[in-house]
CSV table of C-alpha atoms in Angstrom, one decimal:
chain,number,residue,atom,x,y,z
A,12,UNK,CA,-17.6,2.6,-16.2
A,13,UNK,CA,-15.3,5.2,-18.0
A,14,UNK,CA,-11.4,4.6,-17.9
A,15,UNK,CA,-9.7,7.4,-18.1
A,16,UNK,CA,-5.9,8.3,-17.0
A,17,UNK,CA,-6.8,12.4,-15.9
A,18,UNK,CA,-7.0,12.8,-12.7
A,19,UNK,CA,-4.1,13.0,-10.3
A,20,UNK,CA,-4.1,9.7,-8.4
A,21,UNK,CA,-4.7,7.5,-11.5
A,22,UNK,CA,-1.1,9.7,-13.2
A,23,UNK,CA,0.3,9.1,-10.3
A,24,UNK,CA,-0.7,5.0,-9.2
A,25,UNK,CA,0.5,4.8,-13.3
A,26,UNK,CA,4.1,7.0,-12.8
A,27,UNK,CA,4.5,5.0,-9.4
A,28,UNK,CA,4.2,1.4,-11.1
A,29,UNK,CA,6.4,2.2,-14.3
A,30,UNK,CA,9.4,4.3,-12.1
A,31,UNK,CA,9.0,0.9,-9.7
A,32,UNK,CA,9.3,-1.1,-13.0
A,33,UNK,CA,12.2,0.2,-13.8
A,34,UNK,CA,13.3,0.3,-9.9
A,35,UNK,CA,13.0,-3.4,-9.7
A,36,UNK,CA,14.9,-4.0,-13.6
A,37,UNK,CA,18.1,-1.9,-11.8
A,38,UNK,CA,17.9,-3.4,-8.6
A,39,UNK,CA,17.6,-7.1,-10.0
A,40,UNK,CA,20.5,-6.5,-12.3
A,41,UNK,CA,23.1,-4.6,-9.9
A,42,UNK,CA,21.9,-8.2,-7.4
A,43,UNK,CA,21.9,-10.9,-9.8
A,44,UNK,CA,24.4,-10.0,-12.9
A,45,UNK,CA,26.8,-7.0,-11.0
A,46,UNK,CA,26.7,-8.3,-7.4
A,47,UNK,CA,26.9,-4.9,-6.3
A,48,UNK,CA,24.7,-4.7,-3.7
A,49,UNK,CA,23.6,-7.6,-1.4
A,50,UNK,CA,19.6,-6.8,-1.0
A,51,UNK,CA,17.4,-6.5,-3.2
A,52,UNK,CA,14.1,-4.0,-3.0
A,53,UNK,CA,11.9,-6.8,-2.4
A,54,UNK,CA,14.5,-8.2,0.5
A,55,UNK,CA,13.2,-5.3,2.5
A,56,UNK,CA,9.5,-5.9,1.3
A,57,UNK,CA,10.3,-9.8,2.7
A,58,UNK,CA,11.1,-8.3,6.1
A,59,UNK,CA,7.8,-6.4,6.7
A,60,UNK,CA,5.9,-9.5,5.3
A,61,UNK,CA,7.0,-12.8,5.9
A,62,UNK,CA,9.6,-11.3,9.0
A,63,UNK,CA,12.6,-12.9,6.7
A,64,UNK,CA,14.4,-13.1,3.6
A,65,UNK,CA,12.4,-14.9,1.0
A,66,UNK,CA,12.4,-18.6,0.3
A,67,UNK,CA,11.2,-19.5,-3.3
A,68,UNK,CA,10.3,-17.3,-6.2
A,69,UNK,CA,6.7,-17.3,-5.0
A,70,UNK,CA,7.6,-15.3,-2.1
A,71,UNK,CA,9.8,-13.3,-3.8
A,72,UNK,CA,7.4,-12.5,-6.6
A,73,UNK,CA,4.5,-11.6,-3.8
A,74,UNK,CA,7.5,-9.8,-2.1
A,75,UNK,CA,7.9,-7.8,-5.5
A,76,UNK,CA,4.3,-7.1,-6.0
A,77,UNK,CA,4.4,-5.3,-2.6
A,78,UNK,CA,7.1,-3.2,-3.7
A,79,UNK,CA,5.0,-2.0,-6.6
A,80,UNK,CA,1.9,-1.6,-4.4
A,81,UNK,CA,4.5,0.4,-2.0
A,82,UNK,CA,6.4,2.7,-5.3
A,83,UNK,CA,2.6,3.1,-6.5
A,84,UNK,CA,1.9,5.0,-3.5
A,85,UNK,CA,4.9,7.0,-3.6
A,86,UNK,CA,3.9,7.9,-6.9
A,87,UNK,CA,0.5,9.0,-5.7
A,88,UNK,CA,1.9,11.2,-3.0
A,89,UNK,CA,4.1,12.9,-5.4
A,90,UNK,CA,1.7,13.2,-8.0
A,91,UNK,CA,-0.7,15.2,-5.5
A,92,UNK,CA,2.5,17.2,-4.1
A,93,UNK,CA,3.0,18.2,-7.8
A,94,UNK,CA,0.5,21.5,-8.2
A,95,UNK,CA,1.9,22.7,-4.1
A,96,UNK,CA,5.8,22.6,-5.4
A,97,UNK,CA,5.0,23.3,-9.0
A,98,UNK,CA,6.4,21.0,-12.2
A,99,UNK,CA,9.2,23.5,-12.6
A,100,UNK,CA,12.7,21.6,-12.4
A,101,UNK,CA,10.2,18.6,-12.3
A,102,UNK,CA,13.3,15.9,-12.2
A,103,UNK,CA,15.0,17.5,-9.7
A,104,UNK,CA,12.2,17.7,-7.7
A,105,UNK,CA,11.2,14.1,-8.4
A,106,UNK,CA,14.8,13.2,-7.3
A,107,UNK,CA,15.0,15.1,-4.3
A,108,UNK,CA,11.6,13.5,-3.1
A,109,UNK,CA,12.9,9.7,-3.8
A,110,UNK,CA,16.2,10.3,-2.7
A,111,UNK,CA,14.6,11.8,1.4
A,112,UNK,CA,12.2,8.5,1.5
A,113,UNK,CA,15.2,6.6,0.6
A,114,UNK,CA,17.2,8.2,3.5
A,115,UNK,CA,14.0,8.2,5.8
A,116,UNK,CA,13.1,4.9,5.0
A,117,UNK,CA,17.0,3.5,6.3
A,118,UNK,CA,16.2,6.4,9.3
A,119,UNK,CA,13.0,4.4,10.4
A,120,UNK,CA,14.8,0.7,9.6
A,121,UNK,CA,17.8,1.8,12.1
A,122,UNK,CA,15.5,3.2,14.4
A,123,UNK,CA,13.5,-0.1,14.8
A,124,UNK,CA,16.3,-2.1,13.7
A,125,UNK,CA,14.7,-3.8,12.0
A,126,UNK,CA,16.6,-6.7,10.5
A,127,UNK,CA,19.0,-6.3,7.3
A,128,UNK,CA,17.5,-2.4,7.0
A,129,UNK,CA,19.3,-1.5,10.0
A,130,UNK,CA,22.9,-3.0,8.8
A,131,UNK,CA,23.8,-2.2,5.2
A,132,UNK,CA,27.8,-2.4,3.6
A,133,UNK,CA,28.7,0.5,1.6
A,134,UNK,CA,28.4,-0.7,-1.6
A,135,UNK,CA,24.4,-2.0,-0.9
A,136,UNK,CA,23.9,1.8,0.3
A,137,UNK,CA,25.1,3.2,-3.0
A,138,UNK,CA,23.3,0.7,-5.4
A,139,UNK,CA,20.2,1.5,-3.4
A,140,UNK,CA,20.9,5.3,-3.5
A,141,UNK,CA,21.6,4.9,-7.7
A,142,UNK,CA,18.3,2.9,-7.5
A,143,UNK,CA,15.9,5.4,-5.7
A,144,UNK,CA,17.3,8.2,-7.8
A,145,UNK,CA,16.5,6.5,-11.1
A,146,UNK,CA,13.4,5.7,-9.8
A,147,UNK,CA,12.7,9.6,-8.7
A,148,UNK,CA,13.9,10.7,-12.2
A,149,UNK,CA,11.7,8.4,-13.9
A,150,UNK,CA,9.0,9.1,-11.5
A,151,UNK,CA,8.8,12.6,-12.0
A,152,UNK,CA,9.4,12.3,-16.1
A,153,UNK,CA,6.4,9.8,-16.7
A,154,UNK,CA,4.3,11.7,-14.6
A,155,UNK,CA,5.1,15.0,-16.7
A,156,UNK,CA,4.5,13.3,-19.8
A,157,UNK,CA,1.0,12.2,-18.3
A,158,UNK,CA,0.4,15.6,-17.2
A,159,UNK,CA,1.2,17.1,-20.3
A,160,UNK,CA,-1.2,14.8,-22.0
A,161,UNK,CA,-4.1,16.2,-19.9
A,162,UNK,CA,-2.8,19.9,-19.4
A,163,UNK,CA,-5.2,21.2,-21.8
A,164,UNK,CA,-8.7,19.7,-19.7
A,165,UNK,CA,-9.1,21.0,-16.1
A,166,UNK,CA,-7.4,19.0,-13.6
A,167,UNK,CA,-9.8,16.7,-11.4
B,7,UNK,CA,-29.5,6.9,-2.2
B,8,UNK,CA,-27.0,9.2,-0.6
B,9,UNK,CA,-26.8,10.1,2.8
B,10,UNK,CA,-26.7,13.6,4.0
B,11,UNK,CA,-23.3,13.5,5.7
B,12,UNK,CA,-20.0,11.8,5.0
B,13,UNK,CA,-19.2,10.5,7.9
B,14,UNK,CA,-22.0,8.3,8.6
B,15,UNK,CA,-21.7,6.9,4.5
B,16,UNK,CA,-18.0,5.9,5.3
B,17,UNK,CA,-19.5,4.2,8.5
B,18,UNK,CA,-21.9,2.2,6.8
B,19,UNK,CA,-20.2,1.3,4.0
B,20,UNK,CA,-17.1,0.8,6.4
B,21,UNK,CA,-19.4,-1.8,8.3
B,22,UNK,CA,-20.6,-4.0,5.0
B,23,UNK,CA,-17.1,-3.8,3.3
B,24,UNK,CA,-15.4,-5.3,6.8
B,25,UNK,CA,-18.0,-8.0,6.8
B,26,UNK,CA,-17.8,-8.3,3.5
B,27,UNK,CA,-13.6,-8.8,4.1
B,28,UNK,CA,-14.2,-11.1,7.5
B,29,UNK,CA,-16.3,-13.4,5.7
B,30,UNK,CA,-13.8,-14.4,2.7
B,31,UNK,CA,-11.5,-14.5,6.0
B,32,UNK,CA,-13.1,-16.9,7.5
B,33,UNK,CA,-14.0,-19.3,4.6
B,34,UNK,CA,-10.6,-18.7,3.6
B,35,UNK,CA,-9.1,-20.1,6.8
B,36,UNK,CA,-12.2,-23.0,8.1
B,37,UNK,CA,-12.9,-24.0,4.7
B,38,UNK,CA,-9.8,-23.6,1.9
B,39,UNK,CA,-7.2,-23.4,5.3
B,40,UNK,CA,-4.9,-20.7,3.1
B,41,UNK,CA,-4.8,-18.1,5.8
B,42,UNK,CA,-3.3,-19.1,9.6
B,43,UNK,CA,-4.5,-16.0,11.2
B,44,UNK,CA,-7.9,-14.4,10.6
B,45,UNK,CA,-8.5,-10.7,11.0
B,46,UNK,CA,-10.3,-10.6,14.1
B,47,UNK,CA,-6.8,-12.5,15.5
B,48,UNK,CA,-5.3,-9.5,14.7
B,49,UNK,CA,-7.6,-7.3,16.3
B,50,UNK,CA,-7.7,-9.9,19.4
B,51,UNK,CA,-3.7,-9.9,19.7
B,52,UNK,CA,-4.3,-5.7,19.8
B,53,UNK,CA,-6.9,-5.9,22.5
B,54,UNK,CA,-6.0,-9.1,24.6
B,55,UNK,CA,-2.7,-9.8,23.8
B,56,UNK,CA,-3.5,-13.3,22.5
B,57,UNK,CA,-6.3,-14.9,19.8
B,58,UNK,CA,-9.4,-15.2,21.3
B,59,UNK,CA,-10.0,-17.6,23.9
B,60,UNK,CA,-13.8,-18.0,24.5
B,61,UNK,CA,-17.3,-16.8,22.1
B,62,UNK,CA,-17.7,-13.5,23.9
B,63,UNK,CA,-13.8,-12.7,23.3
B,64,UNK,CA,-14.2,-13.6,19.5
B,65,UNK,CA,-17.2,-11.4,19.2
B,66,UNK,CA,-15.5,-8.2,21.3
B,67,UNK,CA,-12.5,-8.9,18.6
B,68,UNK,CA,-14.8,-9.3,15.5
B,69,UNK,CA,-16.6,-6.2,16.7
B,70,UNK,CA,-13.5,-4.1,17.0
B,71,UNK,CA,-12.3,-5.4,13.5
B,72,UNK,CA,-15.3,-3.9,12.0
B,73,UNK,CA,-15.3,-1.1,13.6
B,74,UNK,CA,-11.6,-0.3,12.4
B,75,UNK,CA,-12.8,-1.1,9.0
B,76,UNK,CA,-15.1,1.9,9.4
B,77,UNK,CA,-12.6,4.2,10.6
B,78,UNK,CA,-10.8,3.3,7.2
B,79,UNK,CA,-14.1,3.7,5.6
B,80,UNK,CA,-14.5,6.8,6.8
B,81,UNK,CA,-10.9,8.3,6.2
B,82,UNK,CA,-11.9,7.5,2.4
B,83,UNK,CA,-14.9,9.0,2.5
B,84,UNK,CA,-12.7,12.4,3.3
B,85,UNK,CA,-10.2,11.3,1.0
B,86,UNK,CA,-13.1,11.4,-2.0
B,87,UNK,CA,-12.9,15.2,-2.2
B,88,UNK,CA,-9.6,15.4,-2.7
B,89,UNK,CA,-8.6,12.7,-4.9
B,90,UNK,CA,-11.8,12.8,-7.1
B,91,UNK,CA,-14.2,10.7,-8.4
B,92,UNK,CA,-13.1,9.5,-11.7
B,93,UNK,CA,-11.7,5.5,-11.6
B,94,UNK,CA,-13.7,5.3,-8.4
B,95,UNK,CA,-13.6,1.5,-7.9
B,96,UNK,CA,-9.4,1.7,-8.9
B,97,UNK,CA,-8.8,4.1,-6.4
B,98,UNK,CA,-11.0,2.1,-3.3
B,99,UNK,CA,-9.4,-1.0,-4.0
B,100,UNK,CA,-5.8,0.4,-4.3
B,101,UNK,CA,-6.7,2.0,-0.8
B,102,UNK,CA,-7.6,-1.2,0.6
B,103,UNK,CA,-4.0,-2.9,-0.6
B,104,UNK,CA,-2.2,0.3,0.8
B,105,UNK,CA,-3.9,-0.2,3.8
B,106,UNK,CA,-3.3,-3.7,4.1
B,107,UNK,CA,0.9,-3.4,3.1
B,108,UNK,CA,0.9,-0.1,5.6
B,109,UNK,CA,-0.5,-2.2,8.7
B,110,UNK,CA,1.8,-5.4,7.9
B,111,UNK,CA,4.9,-2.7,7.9
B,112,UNK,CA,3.6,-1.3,11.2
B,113,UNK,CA,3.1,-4.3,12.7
B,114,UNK,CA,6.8,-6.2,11.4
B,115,UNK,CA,8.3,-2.7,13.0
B,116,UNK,CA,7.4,-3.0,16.1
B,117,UNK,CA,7.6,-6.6,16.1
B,118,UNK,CA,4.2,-7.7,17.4
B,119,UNK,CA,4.0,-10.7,19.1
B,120,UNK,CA,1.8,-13.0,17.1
B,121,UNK,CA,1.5,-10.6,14.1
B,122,UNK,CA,4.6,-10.3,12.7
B,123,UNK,CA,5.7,-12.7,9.8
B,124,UNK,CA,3.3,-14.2,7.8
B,125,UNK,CA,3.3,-17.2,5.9
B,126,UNK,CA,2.9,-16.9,1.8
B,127,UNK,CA,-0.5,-18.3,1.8
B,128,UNK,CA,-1.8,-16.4,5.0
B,129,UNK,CA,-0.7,-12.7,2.7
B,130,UNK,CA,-2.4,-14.1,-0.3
B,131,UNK,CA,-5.6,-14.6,1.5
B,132,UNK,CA,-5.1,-11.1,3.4
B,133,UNK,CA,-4.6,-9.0,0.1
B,134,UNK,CA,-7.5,-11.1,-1.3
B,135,UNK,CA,-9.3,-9.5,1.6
B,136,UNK,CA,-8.1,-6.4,1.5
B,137,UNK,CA,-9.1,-6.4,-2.5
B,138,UNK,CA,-12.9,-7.0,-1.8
B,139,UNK,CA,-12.5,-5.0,1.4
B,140,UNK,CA,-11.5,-2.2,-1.2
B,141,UNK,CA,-14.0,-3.1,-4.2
B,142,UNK,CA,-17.1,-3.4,-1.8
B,143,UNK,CA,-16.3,0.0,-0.4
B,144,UNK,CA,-15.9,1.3,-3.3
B,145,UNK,CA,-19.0,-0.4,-4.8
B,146,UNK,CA,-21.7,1.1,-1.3
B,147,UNK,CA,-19.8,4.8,-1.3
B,148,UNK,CA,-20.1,5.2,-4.5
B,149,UNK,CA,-24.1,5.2,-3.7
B,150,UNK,CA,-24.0,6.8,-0.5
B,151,UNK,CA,-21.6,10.1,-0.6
B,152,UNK,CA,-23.3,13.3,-1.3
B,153,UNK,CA,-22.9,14.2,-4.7
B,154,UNK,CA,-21.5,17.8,-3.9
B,155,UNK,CA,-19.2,19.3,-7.3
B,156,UNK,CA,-15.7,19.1,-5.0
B,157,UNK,CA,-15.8,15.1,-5.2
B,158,UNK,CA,-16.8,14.7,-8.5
């Protein structure tokens, strides 16, 4: 079976995972070594899954695997919105797009109120709104540099 | 051998990926006792409002558990065109895990009695399930979609 990374969901499953890489590497640090904010990304992942907070690093690291499933995703959607908004002003674009999930994703969470979603301090807010625009920049860049790899064969 | 339309290859290979997915289910929870709720409890909790209570119950929820699993099937099938052939068995088995994370979050947010909060070992069996639900999908499409030029 042929591997190959040129076709639009594979560039953007890849762009997803390494923007939710990163993701996770800020969120971890501004939790455990800045104690800015007081939930992590996979705190919320915990809440769909398990219906609390995580106890152990097992459930944290399946927690964390769901993020990445969840930022893969993301990454596929955008990849495929890509061609329909064009890759001009690409990190704006891919900034724009993480930064309405982030707000739409609190929107659902206080509409369901659902547990720690619905109630977040003013300093978890902002960590999480640094967080989801790194991960839109970096999104949106690794995707380019993907694309640009494959710009010269037609896209499938 | 493909089949002439879409639909019905989604449909059957819907039908032999969700037994495929019920039967690690249900080894996984008689026999290794990792998962605490099987896939037809979720379907019965949908349906009755409780797990199944007698054989006819159980059958009725395994029924509408694979019939779900050909809906997804199906909604692949259509997907094919669009997101292309290439990394075939990578993209079915990614769309199994999506589906599997995109129920659970449904589910926890409207709090559904009975499916809502899972137990580590019980989610390690379900994405197992959801992984061979994916990869056996993958595997019988593959065989059955028409091979027109837009899903290549």
């Amino acid at each position: 079976m042929a591997w190959a990374i040129d076709d639009r969901f594979t560039k953007g499953m890849i762009a997803g995972t390494v923007a939710g890489l990163v993701l996770a590497a800020e969120n971890l640090s501004s939790y455990y070594l800045f104690h800015f904010t007081k939930r992590r990304a996979l705190d919320f992942a915990s809440i769909l899954i398990y219906g609390h907070t995580p106890h152990g690093l097992w459930e944290s690291l399946f927690a964390e695997l769901a993020v990445f499933v969840f930022t893969a995703v993301l990454g596929i959607i955008f990849a495929f919105l890509v061609p329909g908004i064009t890759s001009k002003n690409y990190l704006l674009k891919g900034w724009m797009f993480s930064v309405f999930l982030w707000f739409s994703i609190y929107v659902i969470g206080t509409l369901y109120k659902t547990p720690i979603i619905s109630k977040i301090d003013l300093p978890t807010a902002a960590s999480n709104f640094i967080s989801t625009s790194i991960f839109g920049v970096v999104l949106a860049y690794v995707l380019r540099l993907l694309d640009k790899r494959t710009e010269r064969r037609p896209a499938r | 051998m493909a089949l002439e339309s879409r639909f019905l290859a989604g449909v059957v290979a819907g039908v032999i990926a969700g037994m495929a997915k019920d039967l690690s289910d249900l080894v996984s929870f008689y026999l290794f006792r990792l998962s605490t709720t099987r896939f037809l409890d979720f379907s019965a909790f949908l349906i009755f409002g409780h797990k199944p209570r007698t054989i006819v119950e159980t059958t009725f929820a395994i029924a509408a558990q694979i019939g779900w699993s050909a809906a997804l099937a199906v909604f692949f099938c259509f997907l094919v065109p669009l997101i292309g052939r290439r990394n075939y068995l990578l993209k079915s088995t990614f769309f199994g895990v999506a589906a599997w994370f995109t129920i659970y979050a449904v589910l926890a947010l409207h709090k559904v009695h009975g499916l809502y909060g899972f137990s580590l070992s019980s989610c390690v069996s379900n994405i197992f399930g959801a992984i061979l639900f994916g990869l056996v999908l993958g595997l019988v499409s593959q065989r059955l979609l028409p091979c027109d030029r837009a899903s290549i």
